[in-house]
Amino acid sequence: MNLSYWERTSFFKDYDYCIVGAGIVGLFAALRIKEVTPEANICVLERSVIPDGASTKNAGFACFGSLSELIEQKKKSSEAELCSLVAKRWAGLKKMRAVLGDDVIDFKNWGGYELFTEQDKPVWEECINQLPYFNTILKDIIEGAENVYQHADHKISEFGFQSVEHLIYNPYEAQIHSGKMMEALIKKCREKNVQIFFGAEVKKINQEDKFASIELNNFELKTKNVIVCTNAFATELLPALELEPGRGQVFVTNKIENLKLKGTFHYDAGYFYFRNIDNRILIGGGRNINFEKEKTTQFGITEEVKNEIIRLMNEVILPNTDWNFEMEWSGIMAFGKELSPIVKQVSTNIYCAVRCNGMGVAIGSVIGEEIADMCIKNS
Ligand SMILES: Cc1cc2nc3c(=O)[nH]c(=O)nc-3n(C[C@H](O)[C@H](O)[C@H](O)COP(=O)(O)OP(=O)(O)OC[C@H]3O[C@@H](n4cnc5c(N)ncnc54)[C@H](O)[C@@H]3O)c2cc1C
């Protein structure tokens, strides 16, 4: 693009902060910078016509982890690390609700459940043994909650499940409408005079002497600070970052009369998840069926994951009911060996906040704020 004088001194002036990626992390970072330094010039550069990574493709679980997920995560970290991470997830959800409003994002506190079938007996036994311990450590994090995780076997028939032997209930889990959440976030940013460019793919970022330059399609921007918030795609710009992509496939059924399901549900240590939405079931997951194949930044649906999800629907979730999938899509997450995200200064004028480990609805807001504060403090 051959920029005119007018464009150079308006749309593409030298910015104080350029944020790459208009997902939940990037937009919350922009809002935080405006909150602390309202006079700052900020732009967000997003390669697609709408945010197009994970923030508008997810399942909309407002959760901080099922019991079996937390047990697995505890094996990889200390109690203090895990508690701090859960606290961040809880704080992040509160932040998102406070900034955008429960009605706007369709926040519904319908509770969350974890299912256990006969084949999950060992996991169930571990969960039941560890339940009192986790309820104790979570009590102060989830603001005085006496019993975050509770036995709920009596609800199995209420939901119409088949082959489910046990259920654990978490009354503090909720669900949102991720599209409405992101629309509201974009609106908030625009109200605060954050310039958002869609269709603006960043090709390269260079650390110059005392500033950073950003290469787009045939033109370059200069900025005092750049914050990379492209999550699973971040190694395209910053190859040294330690993260791996993980594709998540999602399916939505037709409208089902008298749908009994209400809430968010986790199965198989969180690898499968489903929920109700507008009398439909949204279901996703299955990365564990073929980890290597799903370690990709390519969007797409595979037969092996879809078939397993169909089996789960027929045999466990919605037996003896006619249903079909009316929609399917995928989104890309970022994972690492460590559970915590990467929030750091990469060079004098380049920062990044990425690798939400599949929990960005929960932690995205606080991660965005954390990187914004770091960047403001150092500049
Ligand atoms: C299927 C699925 C289900 C999920 N379910 C849940 C859930 O229920 N609860 C939960 O807490 N989390 C869930 N997550 C995770 C959550 O959605 C993510 O952790 C979160 O959205 C990450 O936000 P982000 O802003 O870091 O990244 P993203 O939303 O991926 O945003 C990054 C943006 O950067 C843009 N971009 C990439 N490269 C460039 C470039 N070169 N130039 C310009 N722009 C670029 C992308 O288009 C994208 O819009 C799920 C994720 C998926 C995929």
Tab-separated table of C-alpha atoms and ligand atoms in Angstrom:
chain	number	residue	atom	x	y	z
A	1	MET	CA	0.000	0.000	0.000
A	2	ASN	CA	1.377	3.386	-1.030
A	3	LEU	CA	0.541	5.662	1.936
A	4	SER	CA	-0.354	9.301	1.379
A	5	TYR	CA	0.814	12.150	3.601
A	6	TRP	CA	-2.749	12.254	4.992
A	7	GLU	CA	-2.732	8.564	5.861
A	8	ARG	CA	0.740	8.804	7.414
A	9	THR	CA	-0.358	11.601	9.702
A	10	SER	CA	-3.755	10.150	10.670
A	11	PHE	CA	-4.533	6.419	10.383
A	12	PHE	CA	-0.898	5.357	10.362
A	13	LYS	CA	0.798	7.967	12.529
A	14	ASP	CA	3.527	6.816	14.902
A	15	TYR	CA	1.706	5.075	17.726
A	16	ASP	CA	2.642	4.876	21.406
A	17	TYR	CA	1.390	1.295	21.526
A	18	CYS	CA	0.589	-1.161	18.741
A	19	ILE	CA	-1.085	-4.368	19.792
A	20	VAL	CA	-0.972	-7.294	17.397
A	21	GLY	CA	-4.050	-9.560	17.625
A	22	ALA	CA	-7.600	-8.498	18.528
A	23	GLY	CA	-8.436	-11.474	20.739
A	24	ILE	CA	-9.527	-11.152	24.345
A	25	VAL	CA	-5.930	-10.606	25.547
A	26	GLY	CA	-5.058	-7.902	22.998
A	27	LEU	CA	-8.281	-5.957	23.526
A	28	PHE	CA	-8.069	-6.084	27.323
A	29	ALA	CA	-4.448	-4.872	27.054
A	30	ALA	CA	-5.650	-1.930	24.949
A	31	LEU	CA	-8.398	-1.057	27.437
A	32	ARG	CA	-5.954	-1.152	30.340
A	33	ILE	CA	-3.466	1.165	28.612
A	34	LYS	CA	-6.286	3.634	27.954
A	35	GLU	CA	-7.405	3.358	31.571
A	36	VAL	CA	-3.939	4.204	32.930
A	37	THR	CA	-2.766	6.596	30.195
A	38	PRO	CA	-5.894	7.974	28.460
A	39	GLU	CA	-3.818	10.230	26.208
A	40	ALA	CA	-1.848	7.325	24.677
A	41	ASN	CA	-2.249	6.617	20.955
A	42	ILE	CA	-3.061	2.945	20.534
A	43	CYS	CA	-3.851	0.758	17.588
A	44	VAL	CA	-4.729	-2.905	17.392
A	45	LEU	CA	-3.737	-4.790	14.238
A	46	GLU	CA	-5.882	-7.833	13.460
A	47	ARG	CA	-5.302	-9.905	10.363
A	48	SER	CA	-8.894	-11.076	9.836
A	49	VAL	CA	-12.210	-9.284	9.335
A	50	ILE	CA	-13.129	-10.213	12.906
A	51	PRO	CA	-10.900	-11.689	15.657
A	52	ASP	CA	-10.133	-15.121	14.261
A	53	GLY	CA	-8.079	-17.314	16.584
A	54	ALA	CA	-9.748	-18.659	19.704
A	55	SER	CA	-11.682	-15.836	21.365
A	56	THR	CA	-14.714	-16.128	19.061
A	57	LYS	CA	-14.362	-19.870	18.445
A	58	ASN	CA	-14.387	-21.252	21.989
A	59	ALA	CA	-17.035	-23.022	24.041
A	60	GLY	CA	-17.824	-20.073	26.308
A	61	PHE	CA	-17.185	-21.888	29.577
A	62	ALA	CA	-16.640	-19.375	32.387
A	63	CYS	CA	-14.719	-21.873	34.463
A	64	PHE	CA	-11.573	-22.256	36.540
A	65	GLY	CA	-11.048	-26.009	36.050
A	66	SER	CA	-12.899	-29.265	36.666
A	67	LEU	CA	-11.716	-31.356	39.615
A	68	SER	CA	-9.854	-33.910	37.480
A	69	GLU	CA	-8.206	-31.074	35.502
A	70	LEU	CA	-6.976	-29.449	38.708
A	71	ILE	CA	-5.699	-32.817	39.978
A	72	GLU	CA	-3.700	-33.236	36.750
A	73	GLN	CA	-2.440	-29.648	36.931
A	74	LYS	CA	-1.393	-30.141	40.569
A	75	LYS	CA	0.888	-32.984	39.405
A	76	LYS	CA	2.803	-30.471	37.266
A	77	SER	CA	3.007	-27.614	39.772
A	78	SER	CA	3.201	-26.764	43.459
A	79	GLU	CA	0.099	-25.999	45.507
A	80	ALA	CA	1.068	-22.305	45.579
A	81	GLU	CA	1.457	-22.157	41.779
A	82	LEU	CA	-1.840	-23.890	41.178
A	83	CYS	CA	-3.677	-21.675	43.666
A	84	SER	CA	-2.252	-18.564	42.060
A	85	LEU	CA	-3.370	-19.775	38.624
A	86	VAL	CA	-6.903	-20.605	39.797
A	87	ALA	CA	-7.043	-17.217	41.533
A	88	LYS	CA	-6.094	-15.578	38.218
A	89	ARG	CA	-8.834	-17.477	36.390
A	90	TRP	CA	-11.411	-16.404	38.993
A	91	ALA	CA	-10.172	-12.797	38.990
A	92	GLY	CA	-10.185	-12.776	35.185
A	93	LEU	CA	-13.809	-13.875	35.021
A	94	LYS	CA	-14.792	-11.238	37.552
A	95	LYS	CA	-12.929	-8.587	35.585
A	96	MET	CA	-14.576	-9.539	32.298
A	97	ARG	CA	-18.032	-9.464	33.919
A	98	ALA	CA	-17.387	-6.115	35.599
A	99	VAL	CA	-16.095	-4.440	32.431
A	100	LEU	CA	-18.673	-5.806	29.980
A	101	GLY	CA	-21.716	-6.651	32.130
A	102	ASP	CA	-23.407	-10.005	32.710
A	103	ASP	CA	-26.431	-9.236	30.538
A	104	VAL	CA	-24.302	-8.123	27.606
A	105	ILE	CA	-22.234	-11.317	27.540
A	106	ASP	CA	-25.169	-13.636	28.398
A	107	PHE	CA	-23.453	-14.752	31.603
A	108	LYS	CA	-25.508	-17.630	33.034
A	109	ASN	CA	-24.532	-19.135	36.329
A	110	TRP	CA	-26.018	-22.573	35.632
A	111	GLY	CA	-23.185	-24.511	37.243
A	112	GLY	CA	-20.669	-26.987	35.859
A	113	TYR	CA	-20.457	-30.771	36.054
A	114	GLU	CA	-17.870	-33.479	35.494
A	115	LEU	CA	-19.039	-36.888	34.223
A	116	PHE	CA	-17.526	-40.279	35.002
A	117	THR	CA	-18.441	-43.508	33.190
A	118	GLU	CA	-17.432	-47.071	34.139
A	119	GLN	CA	-14.133	-46.714	32.259
A	120	ASP	CA	-13.281	-43.580	34.273
A	121	LYS	CA	-13.361	-45.459	37.600
A	122	PRO	CA	-9.694	-44.771	38.505
A	123	VAL	CA	-10.103	-41.044	37.771
A	124	TRP	CA	-13.344	-40.950	39.733
A	125	GLU	CA	-11.683	-42.614	42.740
A	126	GLU	CA	-8.827	-40.126	42.620
A	127	CYS	CA	-11.328	-37.259	42.397
A	128	ILE	CA	-13.372	-38.477	45.305
A	129	ASN	CA	-10.258	-38.910	47.455
A	130	GLN	CA	-8.939	-35.481	46.580
A	131	LEU	CA	-12.261	-33.616	46.717
A	132	PRO	CA	-11.958	-32.488	50.376
A	133	TYR	CA	-8.389	-31.259	49.804
A	134	PHE	CA	-9.350	-29.175	46.763
A	135	ASN	CA	-12.421	-27.763	48.486
A	136	THR	CA	-10.142	-26.632	51.315
A	137	ILE	CA	-7.545	-24.913	49.129
A	138	LEU	CA	-10.187	-23.275	46.904
A	139	LYS	CA	-12.275	-21.950	49.788
A	140	ASP	CA	-10.449	-18.624	50.057
A	141	ILE	CA	-9.867	-18.238	46.324
A	142	ILE	CA	-13.511	-18.679	45.339
A	143	GLU	CA	-14.496	-16.197	48.042
A	144	GLY	CA	-15.519	-18.284	51.003
A	145	ALA	CA	-17.106	-21.088	48.989
A	146	GLU	CA	-17.603	-24.003	51.362
A	147	ASN	CA	-17.882	-26.743	48.771
A	148	VAL	CA	-16.707	-25.880	45.283
A	149	TYR	CA	-16.953	-29.523	44.189
A	150	GLN	CA	-19.950	-31.588	45.291
A	151	HIS	CA	-21.269	-35.119	44.639
A	152	ALA	CA	-24.253	-34.898	42.297
A	153	ASP	CA	-25.067	-38.487	41.290
A	154	HIS	CA	-28.757	-37.777	41.879
A	155	LYS	CA	-28.755	-35.465	38.835
A	156	ILE	CA	-27.621	-38.129	36.335
A	157	SER	CA	-31.174	-39.199	35.432
A	158	GLU	CA	-32.389	-35.578	35.411
A	159	PHE	CA	-30.002	-34.846	32.523
A	160	GLY	CA	-30.931	-38.040	30.651
A	161	PHE	CA	-27.377	-39.412	30.462
A	162	GLN	CA	-26.619	-43.053	29.740
A	163	SER	CA	-23.633	-45.021	31.116
A	164	VAL	CA	-22.718	-42.186	33.476
A	165	GLU	CA	-21.931	-43.561	36.920
A	166	HIS	CA	-20.973	-40.396	38.774
A	167	LEU	CA	-21.277	-36.623	38.552
A	168	ILE	CA	-19.417	-33.860	40.376
A	169	TYR	CA	-21.126	-30.473	40.540
A	170	ASN	CA	-19.467	-27.054	40.740
A	171	PRO	CA	-22.015	-24.280	41.464
A	172	TYR	CA	-19.422	-21.566	40.722
A	173	GLU	CA	-19.055	-22.424	37.050
A	174	ALA	CA	-21.000	-20.511	34.396
A	175	GLN	CA	-21.291	-19.935	30.660
A	176	ILE	CA	-21.183	-16.935	28.325
A	177	HIS	CA	-21.865	-16.052	24.682
A	178	SER	CA	-18.339	-15.597	23.330
A	179	GLY	CA	-19.428	-13.698	20.210
A	180	LYS	CA	-21.374	-11.139	22.224
A	181	MET	CA	-18.450	-10.865	24.649
A	182	MET	CA	-16.002	-10.027	21.843
A	183	GLU	CA	-18.424	-7.625	20.128
A	184	ALA	CA	-18.825	-5.770	23.425
A	185	LEU	CA	-15.071	-5.670	23.947
A	186	ILE	CA	-14.488	-4.171	20.497
A	187	LYS	CA	-17.200	-1.580	21.195
A	188	LYS	CA	-15.583	-0.658	24.528
A	189	CYS	CA	-12.182	-0.224	22.875
A	190	ARG	CA	-13.649	2.032	20.191
A	191	GLU	CA	-15.449	4.111	22.829
A	192	LYS	CA	-12.035	4.682	24.426
A	193	ASN	CA	-10.542	5.788	21.093
A	194	VAL	CA	-8.534	2.657	20.432
A	195	GLN	CA	-8.016	2.374	16.679
A	196	ILE	CA	-8.670	-1.203	15.516
A	197	PHE	CA	-7.576	-2.231	12.035
A	198	PHE	CA	-9.078	-5.439	10.706
A	199	GLY	CA	-7.492	-7.147	7.697
A	200	ALA	CA	-4.093	-5.932	8.928
A	201	GLU	CA	-1.755	-8.903	8.998
A	202	VAL	CA	1.598	-8.229	10.632
A	203	LYS	CA	4.376	-9.882	8.661
A	204	LYS	CA	7.376	-8.967	10.793
A	205	ILE	CA	8.338	-6.937	13.835
A	206	ASN	CA	11.769	-5.350	14.154
A	207	GLN	CA	13.461	-3.923	17.206
A	208	GLU	CA	15.016	-0.638	16.015
A	209	ASP	CA	17.050	1.845	17.983
A	210	LYS	CA	14.580	3.026	20.693
A	211	PHE	CA	11.396	2.024	18.801
A	212	ALA	CA	9.875	-0.918	16.987
A	213	SER	CA	8.839	-1.148	13.364
A	214	ILE	CA	5.989	-3.310	12.165
A	215	GLU	CA	5.869	-4.640	8.634
A	216	LEU	CA	2.413	-5.005	7.132
A	217	ASN	CA	1.375	-5.656	3.569
A	218	ASN	CA	3.630	-3.234	1.655
A	219	PHE	CA	3.955	-0.622	4.352
A	220	GLU	CA	5.542	-0.145	7.731
A	221	LEU	CA	4.406	1.368	11.020
A	222	LYS	CA	6.583	2.826	13.736
A	223	THR	CA	5.640	2.487	17.375
A	224	LYS	CA	7.174	3.118	20.782
A	225	ASN	CA	5.898	-0.240	21.992
A	226	VAL	CA	4.473	-3.319	20.359
A	227	ILE	CA	2.603	-6.007	22.270
A	228	VAL	CA	2.186	-9.341	20.531
A	229	CYS	CA	-1.114	-10.996	21.537
A	230	THR	CA	-1.460	-13.537	18.756
A	231	ASN	CA	-1.531	-16.558	21.086
A	232	ALA	CA	-1.161	-19.792	19.068
A	233	PHE	CA	0.250	-17.873	16.075
A	234	ALA	CA	2.863	-15.990	18.084
A	235	THR	CA	5.889	-18.017	16.920
A	236	GLU	CA	5.274	-16.711	13.369
A	237	LEU	CA	6.476	-13.329	14.689
A	238	LEU	CA	8.561	-14.376	17.704
A	239	PRO	CA	10.002	-17.825	16.836
A	240	ALA	CA	11.823	-18.301	20.157
A	241	LEU	CA	8.630	-18.465	22.228
A	242	GLU	CA	7.932	-21.830	23.840
A	243	LEU	CA	4.441	-22.742	22.789
A	244	GLU	CA	2.623	-25.291	20.696
A	245	PRO	CA	-0.684	-24.831	18.917
A	246	GLY	CA	-3.635	-27.078	19.730
A	247	ARG	CA	-6.719	-27.181	17.547
A	248	GLY	CA	-10.122	-27.455	19.167
A	249	GLN	CA	-13.058	-28.749	17.092
A	250	VAL	CA	-16.576	-27.672	18.030
A	251	PHE	CA	-20.035	-28.866	16.907
A	252	VAL	CA	-23.558	-27.579	17.541
A	253	THR	CA	-26.721	-29.687	17.194
A	254	ASN	CA	-30.125	-28.783	15.825
A	255	LYS	CA	-32.702	-27.421	18.280
A	256	ILE	CA	-33.810	-30.253	20.535
A	257	GLU	CA	-37.297	-30.296	22.037
A	258	ASN	CA	-37.350	-30.592	25.826
A	259	LEU	CA	-33.582	-30.561	26.096
A	260	LYS	CA	-32.770	-31.682	29.631
A	261	LEU	CA	-29.195	-30.421	29.731
A	262	LYS	CA	-28.470	-27.140	31.456
A	263	GLY	CA	-24.982	-26.057	32.430
A	264	THR	CA	-21.421	-26.737	31.377
A	265	PHE	CA	-20.089	-30.297	31.337
A	266	HIS	CA	-16.580	-31.765	31.326
A	267	TYR	CA	-15.647	-35.301	30.406
A	268	ASP	CA	-12.385	-37.277	30.127
A	269	ALA	CA	-10.205	-34.949	32.215
A	270	GLY	CA	-11.538	-31.942	30.311
A	271	TYR	CA	-10.648	-33.248	26.847
A	272	PHE	CA	-14.343	-33.223	25.948
A	273	TYR	CA	-16.788	-30.515	26.937
A	274	PHE	CA	-20.402	-29.687	26.185
A	275	ARG	CA	-23.118	-27.245	27.216
A	276	ASN	CA	-26.607	-26.079	26.333
A	277	ILE	CA	-27.095	-23.071	24.060
A	278	ASP	CA	-30.515	-21.975	22.721
A	279	ASN	CA	-32.032	-25.497	23.121
A	280	ARG	CA	-29.044	-26.974	21.335
A	281	ILE	CA	-25.980	-28.816	22.558
A	282	LEU	CA	-22.555	-27.379	21.813
A	283	ILE	CA	-19.859	-30.014	22.141
A	284	GLY	CA	-16.138	-29.947	21.464
A	285	GLY	CA	-12.714	-31.255	22.252
A	286	GLY	CA	-11.058	-34.558	21.416
A	287	ARG	CA	-7.501	-33.278	20.915
A	288	ASN	CA	-6.329	-36.319	22.859
A	289	ILE	CA	-7.555	-38.633	20.073
A	290	ASN	CA	-4.597	-37.552	17.962
A	291	PHE	CA	-2.402	-35.030	19.764
A	292	GLU	CA	0.148	-34.809	16.945
A	293	LYS	CA	-2.435	-34.117	14.238
A	294	GLU	CA	-4.169	-31.485	16.378
A	295	LYS	CA	-0.871	-29.666	17.052
A	296	THR	CA	-1.594	-27.323	14.152
A	297	THR	CA	-2.475	-23.727	13.377
A	298	GLN	CA	-4.626	-24.902	10.446
A	299	PHE	CA	-8.361	-24.637	11.014
A	300	GLY	CA	-10.356	-27.757	10.123
A	301	ILE	CA	-12.526	-30.696	11.176
A	302	THR	CA	-11.312	-34.299	11.168
A	303	GLU	CA	-13.442	-37.419	10.798
A	304	GLU	CA	-11.711	-39.198	13.693
A	305	VAL	CA	-12.560	-36.459	16.212
A	306	LYS	CA	-16.056	-35.937	14.808
A	307	ASN	CA	-16.838	-39.668	14.895
A	308	GLU	CA	-15.754	-39.961	18.528
A	309	ILE	CA	-17.906	-36.973	19.429
A	310	ILE	CA	-20.878	-38.501	17.602
A	311	ARG	CA	-20.331	-41.763	19.543
A	312	LEU	CA	-20.241	-39.839	22.815
A	313	MET	CA	-23.448	-38.012	21.903
A	314	ASN	CA	-25.291	-41.239	21.002
A	315	GLU	CA	-23.996	-43.450	23.777
A	316	VAL	CA	-23.670	-41.076	26.717
A	317	ILE	CA	-25.040	-37.559	26.293
A	318	LEU	CA	-28.165	-37.783	24.167
A	319	PRO	CA	-29.168	-41.462	23.837
A	320	ASN	CA	-32.484	-42.452	22.223
A	321	THR	CA	-32.974	-39.013	20.649
A	322	ASP	CA	-32.899	-37.890	17.027
A	323	TRP	CA	-30.370	-35.144	16.533
A	324	ASN	CA	-27.832	-33.933	14.002
A	325	PHE	CA	-25.021	-31.389	13.869
A	326	GLU	CA	-26.008	-28.140	12.149
A	327	MET	CA	-22.733	-26.294	12.668
A	328	GLU	CA	-19.073	-27.108	13.050
A	329	TRP	CA	-15.892	-25.053	13.319
A	330	SER	CA	-12.464	-25.071	14.881
A	331	GLY	CA	-10.280	-22.642	16.801
A	332	ILE	CA	-6.625	-22.682	17.736
A	333	MET	CA	-5.261	-22.594	21.297
A	334	ALA	CA	-1.684	-22.333	22.579
A	335	PHE	CA	-0.174	-24.745	25.090
A	336	GLY	CA	3.155	-25.122	26.862
A	337	LYS	CA	4.846	-27.370	29.379
A	338	GLU	CA	4.155	-24.782	32.045
A	339	LEU	CA	0.592	-23.920	32.954
A	340	SER	CA	1.146	-20.194	33.224
A	341	PRO	CA	0.965	-17.915	30.184
A	342	ILE	CA	4.000	-16.135	28.729
A	343	VAL	CA	3.762	-12.485	29.737
A	344	LYS	CA	7.098	-10.785	29.132
A	345	GLN	CA	9.276	-8.124	27.589
A	346	VAL	CA	11.005	-9.658	24.577
A	347	SER	CA	13.318	-6.726	23.754
A	348	THR	CA	13.440	-3.013	24.614
A	349	ASN	CA	10.252	-2.121	22.738
A	350	ILE	CA	8.636	-5.505	22.087
A	351	TYR	CA	6.372	-7.364	24.546
A	352	CYS	CA	4.136	-10.415	24.399
A	353	ALA	CA	1.211	-11.981	26.282
A	354	VAL	CA	0.406	-15.397	24.865
A	355	ARG	CA	-0.180	-19.104	25.659
A	356	CYS	CA	-3.452	-19.108	27.551
A	357	ASN	CA	-3.410	-22.931	27.788
A	358	GLY	CA	-7.018	-23.210	26.658
A	359	MET	CA	-8.353	-21.048	29.506
A	360	GLY	CA	-8.331	-17.595	27.936
A	361	VAL	CA	-11.998	-16.806	28.527
A	362	ALA	CA	-11.072	-16.981	32.189
A	363	ILE	CA	-7.570	-15.489	32.273
A	364	GLY	CA	-7.561	-13.351	29.114
A	365	SER	CA	-8.616	-10.128	30.826
A	366	VAL	CA	-6.001	-10.253	33.591
A	367	ILE	CA	-3.233	-11.376	31.228
A	368	GLY	CA	-4.029	-8.415	28.983
A	369	GLU	CA	-3.899	-6.095	31.972
A	370	GLU	CA	-0.657	-7.621	33.240
A	371	ILE	CA	1.210	-7.027	29.974
A	372	ALA	CA	-0.226	-3.511	29.665
A	373	ASP	CA	1.012	-2.618	33.160
A	374	MET	CA	4.467	-4.066	32.431
A	375	CYS	CA	4.719	-2.135	29.181
A	376	ILE	CA	3.539	1.171	30.724
A	377	LYS	CA	5.962	0.782	33.648
A	378	ASN	CA	8.970	0.131	31.403
A	379	SER	CA	8.311	2.791	28.795
B	1	LIG	C1	-12.404	-24.702	20.554
B	1	LIG	C2	-11.970	-23.876	21.731
B	1	LIG	C3	-12.693	-23.935	22.919
B	1	LIG	C4	-12.301	-23.152	24.020
B	1	LIG	N1	-13.097	-23.117	25.103
B	1	LIG	C5	-12.773	-22.300	26.147
B	1	LIG	C6	-13.625	-22.172	27.243
B	1	LIG	O1	-14.709	-22.724	27.248
B	1	LIG	N2	-13.226	-21.414	28.310
B	1	LIG	C7	-12.005	-20.772	28.294
B	1	LIG	O2	-11.645	-20.143	29.309
B	1	LIG	N3	-11.204	-20.823	27.215
B	1	LIG	C8	-11.558	-21.566	26.147
B	1	LIG	N4	-10.750	-21.612	25.052
B	1	LIG	C9	-9.511	-20.854	25.053
B	1	LIG	C10	-9.721	-19.362	24.791
B	1	LIG	O3	-10.649	-19.166	23.763
B	1	LIG	C11	-8.355	-18.767	24.433
B	1	LIG	O4	-7.436	-19.084	25.456
B	1	LIG	C12	-8.418	-17.256	24.263
B	1	LIG	O5	-9.453	-16.893	23.394
B	1	LIG	C13	-7.079	-16.763	23.758
B	1	LIG	O6	-7.210	-15.385	23.512
B	1	LIG	P1	-6.029	-14.599	22.821
B	1	LIG	O7	-6.457	-13.195	22.730
B	1	LIG	O8	-4.756	-14.907	23.520
B	1	LIG	O9	-5.878	-15.278	21.389
B	1	LIG	P2	-6.820	-15.316	20.111
B	1	LIG	O10	-8.241	-15.204	20.440
B	1	LIG	O11	-6.396	-16.499	19.313
B	1	LIG	O12	-6.433	-13.985	19.352
B	1	LIG	C14	-5.262	-13.854	18.587
B	1	LIG	C15	-5.603	-12.999	17.382
B	1	LIG	O13	-4.401	-12.700	16.686
B	1	LIG	C16	-4.719	-12.648	15.316
B	1	LIG	N5	-3.460	-12.802	14.579
B	1	LIG	C17	-2.687	-13.911	14.486
B	1	LIG	N6	-1.586	-13.669	13.785
B	1	LIG	C18	-1.646	-12.360	13.412
B	1	LIG	C19	-0.777	-11.499	12.648
B	1	LIG	N7	0.361	-11.933	12.139
B	1	LIG	N8	-1.153	-10.202	12.464
B	1	LIG	C20	-2.328	-9.729	12.983
B	1	LIG	N9	-3.171	-10.516	13.697
B	1	LIG	C21	-2.834	-11.801	13.910
B	1	LIG	C22	-5.703	-13.780	15.124
B	1	LIG	O14	-6.473	-13.621	13.955
B	1	LIG	C23	-6.530	-13.691	16.397
B	1	LIG	O15	-7.699	-12.912	16.234
B	1	LIG	C24	-11.124	-22.364	23.938
B	1	LIG	C25	-10.409	-22.298	22.745
B	1	LIG	C26	-10.826	-23.045	21.634
B	1	LIG	C27	-10.056	-22.946	20.354
